[in-house]
Amino acid sequence: MSWSERLKELGVELPGVAAPLAAYVPAVQSGKHVYTSGQLPFVDGVLAATGKVGAEISPEEAKGHARTSALNALAAVHALVGIDNVARIVKVVGFVASAEGFTGQPAVVNGASELLGEVFGDAGVHARSAVGVAELPIGSPVEVELIVEVQ
């Protein structure tokens, strides 16, 4: 089964590529790897939420936003090389805008990791960093970037 067929089976549709907020591109290929820029939880061109996790945003809500951010990163990969050319997910880096004292970043970034596992199975198992930060662009609660190996 191809990855695009797997997405359909899961009822998951890749969104359009989110427009960059500054001077960068959504993804770039170097050799057999695609590196995405950090992706925010945009839905239909609108940031889904603003605020810090552990204050205005619950960890459960933030986990959903991490999933959306990962979908946006996959959309950038798809636009560059086609989703069916993904060989494996190598690494996920998740940034979580965290209220003081919030230490649940790994559980939040699981939203991205679990989606990648659902879609890619064993090829979705990856290395990962989950980092708490004071602020993210335009007040986003999460940001996700991927490193993907392609065929």
mmCIF file of C-alpha atoms in Angstrom:
data_model
loop_
_atom_site.group_PDB
_atom_site.id
_atom_site.type_symbol
_atom_site.label_atom_id
_atom_site.label_comp_id
_atom_site.label_asym_id
_atom_site.label_seq_id
_atom_site.Cartn_x
_atom_site.Cartn_y
_atom_site.Cartn_z
ATOM 1 C CA MET A 1 0.000 0.000 0.000
ATOM 2 C CA SER A 2 1.349 3.456 -0.874
ATOM 3 C CA TRP A 3 1.521 6.252 1.690
ATOM 4 C CA SER A 4 -1.159 8.201 -0.181
ATOM 5 C CA GLU A 5 -3.433 5.144 -0.019
ATOM 6 C CA ARG A 6 -2.680 4.832 3.704
ATOM 7 C CA LEU A 7 -3.665 8.466 4.242
ATOM 8 C CA LYS A 8 -6.979 7.817 2.470
ATOM 9 C CA GLU A 9 -7.549 4.694 4.564
ATOM 10 C CA LEU A 10 -7.050 6.780 7.711
ATOM 11 C CA GLY A 11 -9.346 9.510 6.406
ATOM 12 C CA VAL A 12 -6.486 12.010 6.544
ATOM 13 C CA GLU A 13 -6.147 14.642 3.848
ATOM 14 C CA LEU A 14 -2.953 16.625 3.446
ATOM 15 C CA PRO A 15 -3.631 20.365 3.531
ATOM 16 C CA GLY A 16 -2.182 22.873 1.128
ATOM 17 C CA VAL A 17 1.314 24.072 1.957
ATOM 18 C CA ALA A 18 1.289 26.885 4.502
ATOM 19 C CA ALA A 19 2.734 30.117 3.134
ATOM 20 C CA PRO A 20 6.067 31.060 4.740
ATOM 21 C CA LEU A 21 5.902 33.886 7.281
ATOM 22 C CA ALA A 22 9.369 35.222 6.377
ATOM 23 C CA ALA A 23 12.345 34.648 4.053
ATOM 24 C CA TYR A 24 12.471 30.857 3.781
ATOM 25 C CA VAL A 25 10.898 27.952 1.881
ATOM 26 C CA PRO A 26 8.630 25.284 3.413
ATOM 27 C CA ALA A 27 11.020 22.413 2.607
ATOM 28 C CA VAL A 28 14.320 21.740 0.891
ATOM 29 C CA GLN A 29 15.869 18.525 -0.383
ATOM 30 C CA SER A 30 19.548 17.723 0.072
ATOM 31 C CA GLY A 31 20.571 14.346 -1.265
ATOM 32 C CA LYS A 32 18.182 11.707 0.059
ATOM 33 C CA HIS A 33 16.763 13.931 2.797
ATOM 34 C CA VAL A 34 14.037 16.544 2.955
ATOM 35 C CA TYR A 35 14.228 19.109 5.733
ATOM 36 C CA THR A 36 11.069 21.029 6.507
ATOM 37 C CA SER A 37 10.942 24.465 7.993
ATOM 38 C CA GLY A 38 9.101 24.669 11.285
ATOM 39 C CA GLN A 39 5.388 24.287 10.661
ATOM 40 C CA LEU A 40 2.670 25.875 12.775
ATOM 41 C CA PRO A 41 -0.878 24.556 13.293
ATOM 42 C CA PHE A 42 -2.467 26.438 10.405
ATOM 43 C CA VAL A 43 -5.900 25.240 9.293
ATOM 44 C CA ASP A 44 -7.166 26.744 6.035
ATOM 45 C CA GLY A 45 -4.579 29.509 6.303
ATOM 46 C CA VAL A 46 -5.526 30.506 9.856
ATOM 47 C CA LEU A 47 -3.514 29.761 12.999
ATOM 48 C CA ALA A 48 -5.681 27.338 14.992
ATOM 49 C CA ALA A 49 -4.776 28.786 18.415
ATOM 50 C CA THR A 50 -2.490 31.154 20.245
ATOM 51 C CA GLY A 51 -1.123 30.993 23.748
ATOM 52 C CA LYS A 52 1.184 29.067 25.999
ATOM 53 C CA VAL A 53 0.717 25.433 26.871
ATOM 54 C CA GLY A 54 -0.018 25.019 30.549
ATOM 55 C CA ALA A 55 -1.774 28.408 30.678
ATOM 56 C CA GLU A 56 -4.144 29.370 27.829
ATOM 57 C CA ILE A 57 -3.752 26.042 25.990
ATOM 58 C CA SER A 58 -4.243 22.642 27.632
ATOM 59 C CA PRO A 59 -1.684 19.904 26.977
ATOM 60 C CA GLU A 60 -4.372 17.808 25.260
ATOM 61 C CA GLU A 61 -5.316 20.680 22.950
ATOM 62 C CA ALA A 62 -1.638 21.335 22.211
ATOM 63 C CA LYS A 63 -1.160 17.670 21.292
ATOM 64 C CA GLY A 64 -3.822 18.135 18.604
ATOM 65 C CA HIS A 65 -2.034 21.238 17.361
ATOM 66 C CA ALA A 66 1.221 19.264 17.138
ATOM 67 C CA ARG A 67 -0.624 16.725 14.965
ATOM 68 C CA THR A 68 -1.865 19.538 12.712
ATOM 69 C CA SER A 69 1.648 20.977 12.506
ATOM 70 C CA ALA A 70 3.000 17.565 11.465
ATOM 71 C CA LEU A 71 0.322 17.341 8.754
ATOM 72 C CA ASN A 72 1.466 20.726 7.495
ATOM 73 C CA ALA A 73 5.064 19.482 7.454
ATOM 74 C CA LEU A 74 3.990 16.407 5.467
ATOM 75 C CA ALA A 75 2.199 18.715 3.033
ATOM 76 C CA ALA A 76 5.503 20.556 2.485
ATOM 77 C CA VAL A 77 7.274 17.234 1.861
ATOM 78 C CA HIS A 78 4.532 16.138 -0.526
ATOM 79 C CA ALA A 79 4.689 19.384 -2.499
ATOM 80 C CA LEU A 80 8.451 18.995 -2.926
ATOM 81 C CA VAL A 81 8.932 15.265 -3.632
ATOM 82 C CA GLY A 82 5.560 13.496 -3.358
ATOM 83 C CA ILE A 83 4.418 11.661 -0.236
ATOM 84 C CA ASP A 84 4.846 8.256 -1.881
ATOM 85 C CA ASN A 85 8.599 8.895 -2.191
ATOM 86 C CA VAL A 86 9.053 8.961 1.579
ATOM 87 C CA ALA A 87 11.330 6.109 2.690
ATOM 88 C CA ARG A 88 11.183 6.922 6.403
ATOM 89 C CA ILE A 89 10.794 9.667 8.963
ATOM 90 C CA VAL A 90 14.247 10.298 10.409
ATOM 91 C CA LYS A 91 13.664 12.999 13.019
ATOM 92 C CA VAL A 92 10.963 15.184 14.505
ATOM 93 C CA VAL A 93 11.718 18.403 16.349
ATOM 94 C CA GLY A 94 8.835 19.876 18.305
ATOM 95 C CA PHE A 95 8.812 23.260 20.000
ATOM 96 C CA VAL A 96 6.210 23.996 22.657
ATOM 97 C CA ALA A 97 5.482 27.538 23.861
ATOM 98 C CA SER A 98 5.425 26.712 27.549
ATOM 99 C CA ALA A 99 3.996 28.484 30.567
ATOM 100 C CA GLU A 100 6.378 28.773 33.487
ATOM 101 C CA GLY A 101 6.762 25.394 35.150
ATOM 102 C CA PHE A 102 5.196 23.381 32.305
ATOM 103 C CA THR A 103 7.308 20.268 31.648
ATOM 104 C CA GLY A 104 4.969 18.119 29.539
ATOM 105 C CA GLN A 105 6.568 18.904 26.167
ATOM 106 C CA PRO A 106 7.149 15.227 25.262
ATOM 107 C CA ALA A 107 3.429 14.410 25.630
ATOM 108 C CA VAL A 108 2.496 17.406 23.473
ATOM 109 C CA VAL A 109 4.901 16.453 20.678
ATOM 110 C CA ASN A 110 3.443 12.931 20.773
ATOM 111 C CA GLY A 111 0.649 14.427 18.661
ATOM 112 C CA ALA A 112 3.116 14.650 15.778
ATOM 113 C CA SER A 113 4.866 11.357 16.520
ATOM 114 C CA GLU A 114 1.667 9.351 16.809
ATOM 115 C CA LEU A 115 0.361 10.701 13.483
ATOM 116 C CA LEU A 116 3.598 9.713 11.748
ATOM 117 C CA GLY A 117 3.354 6.240 13.260
ATOM 118 C CA GLU A 118 -0.245 5.862 12.077
ATOM 119 C CA VAL A 119 0.658 6.866 8.542
ATOM 120 C CA PHE A 120 4.089 5.291 8.053
ATOM 121 C CA GLY A 121 4.126 2.370 10.505
ATOM 122 C CA ASP A 122 7.687 1.177 11.142
ATOM 123 C CA ALA A 123 8.974 3.760 8.634
ATOM 124 C CA GLY A 124 7.487 6.424 10.906
ATOM 125 C CA VAL A 125 9.611 5.495 13.927
ATOM 126 C CA HIS A 126 11.986 8.417 14.427
ATOM 127 C CA ALA A 127 14.455 10.236 16.630
ATOM 128 C CA ARG A 128 12.948 13.280 18.330
ATOM 129 C CA SER A 129 13.460 16.407 20.370
ATOM 130 C CA ALA A 130 10.654 18.098 22.348
ATOM 131 C CA VAL A 131 11.742 21.549 23.436
ATOM 132 C CA GLY A 132 9.994 24.048 25.686
ATOM 133 C CA VAL A 133 10.379 27.661 24.581
ATOM 134 C CA ALA A 134 9.218 31.038 25.859
ATOM 135 C CA GLU A 135 7.601 32.185 22.601
ATOM 136 C CA LEU A 136 6.885 30.955 19.066
ATOM 137 C CA PRO A 137 6.078 32.917 15.900
ATOM 138 C CA ILE A 138 2.749 34.800 15.918
ATOM 139 C CA GLY A 139 1.871 33.343 19.314
ATOM 140 C CA SER A 140 1.614 29.727 18.160
ATOM 141 C CA PRO A 141 1.521 27.125 20.931
ATOM 142 C CA VAL A 142 3.554 24.569 18.926
ATOM 143 C CA GLU A 143 5.897 24.259 15.955
ATOM 144 C CA VAL A 144 7.045 21.023 14.298
ATOM 145 C CA GLU A 145 9.796 20.296 11.795
ATOM 146 C CA LEU A 146 10.726 17.029 10.105
ATOM 147 C CA ILE A 147 13.732 15.367 8.560
ATOM 148 C CA VAL A 148 12.558 12.776 6.040
ATOM 149 C CA GLU A 149 14.538 10.259 4.000
ATOM 150 C CA VAL A 150 13.265 9.870 0.443
ATOM 151 C CA GLN A 151 13.729 7.198 -2.210
#
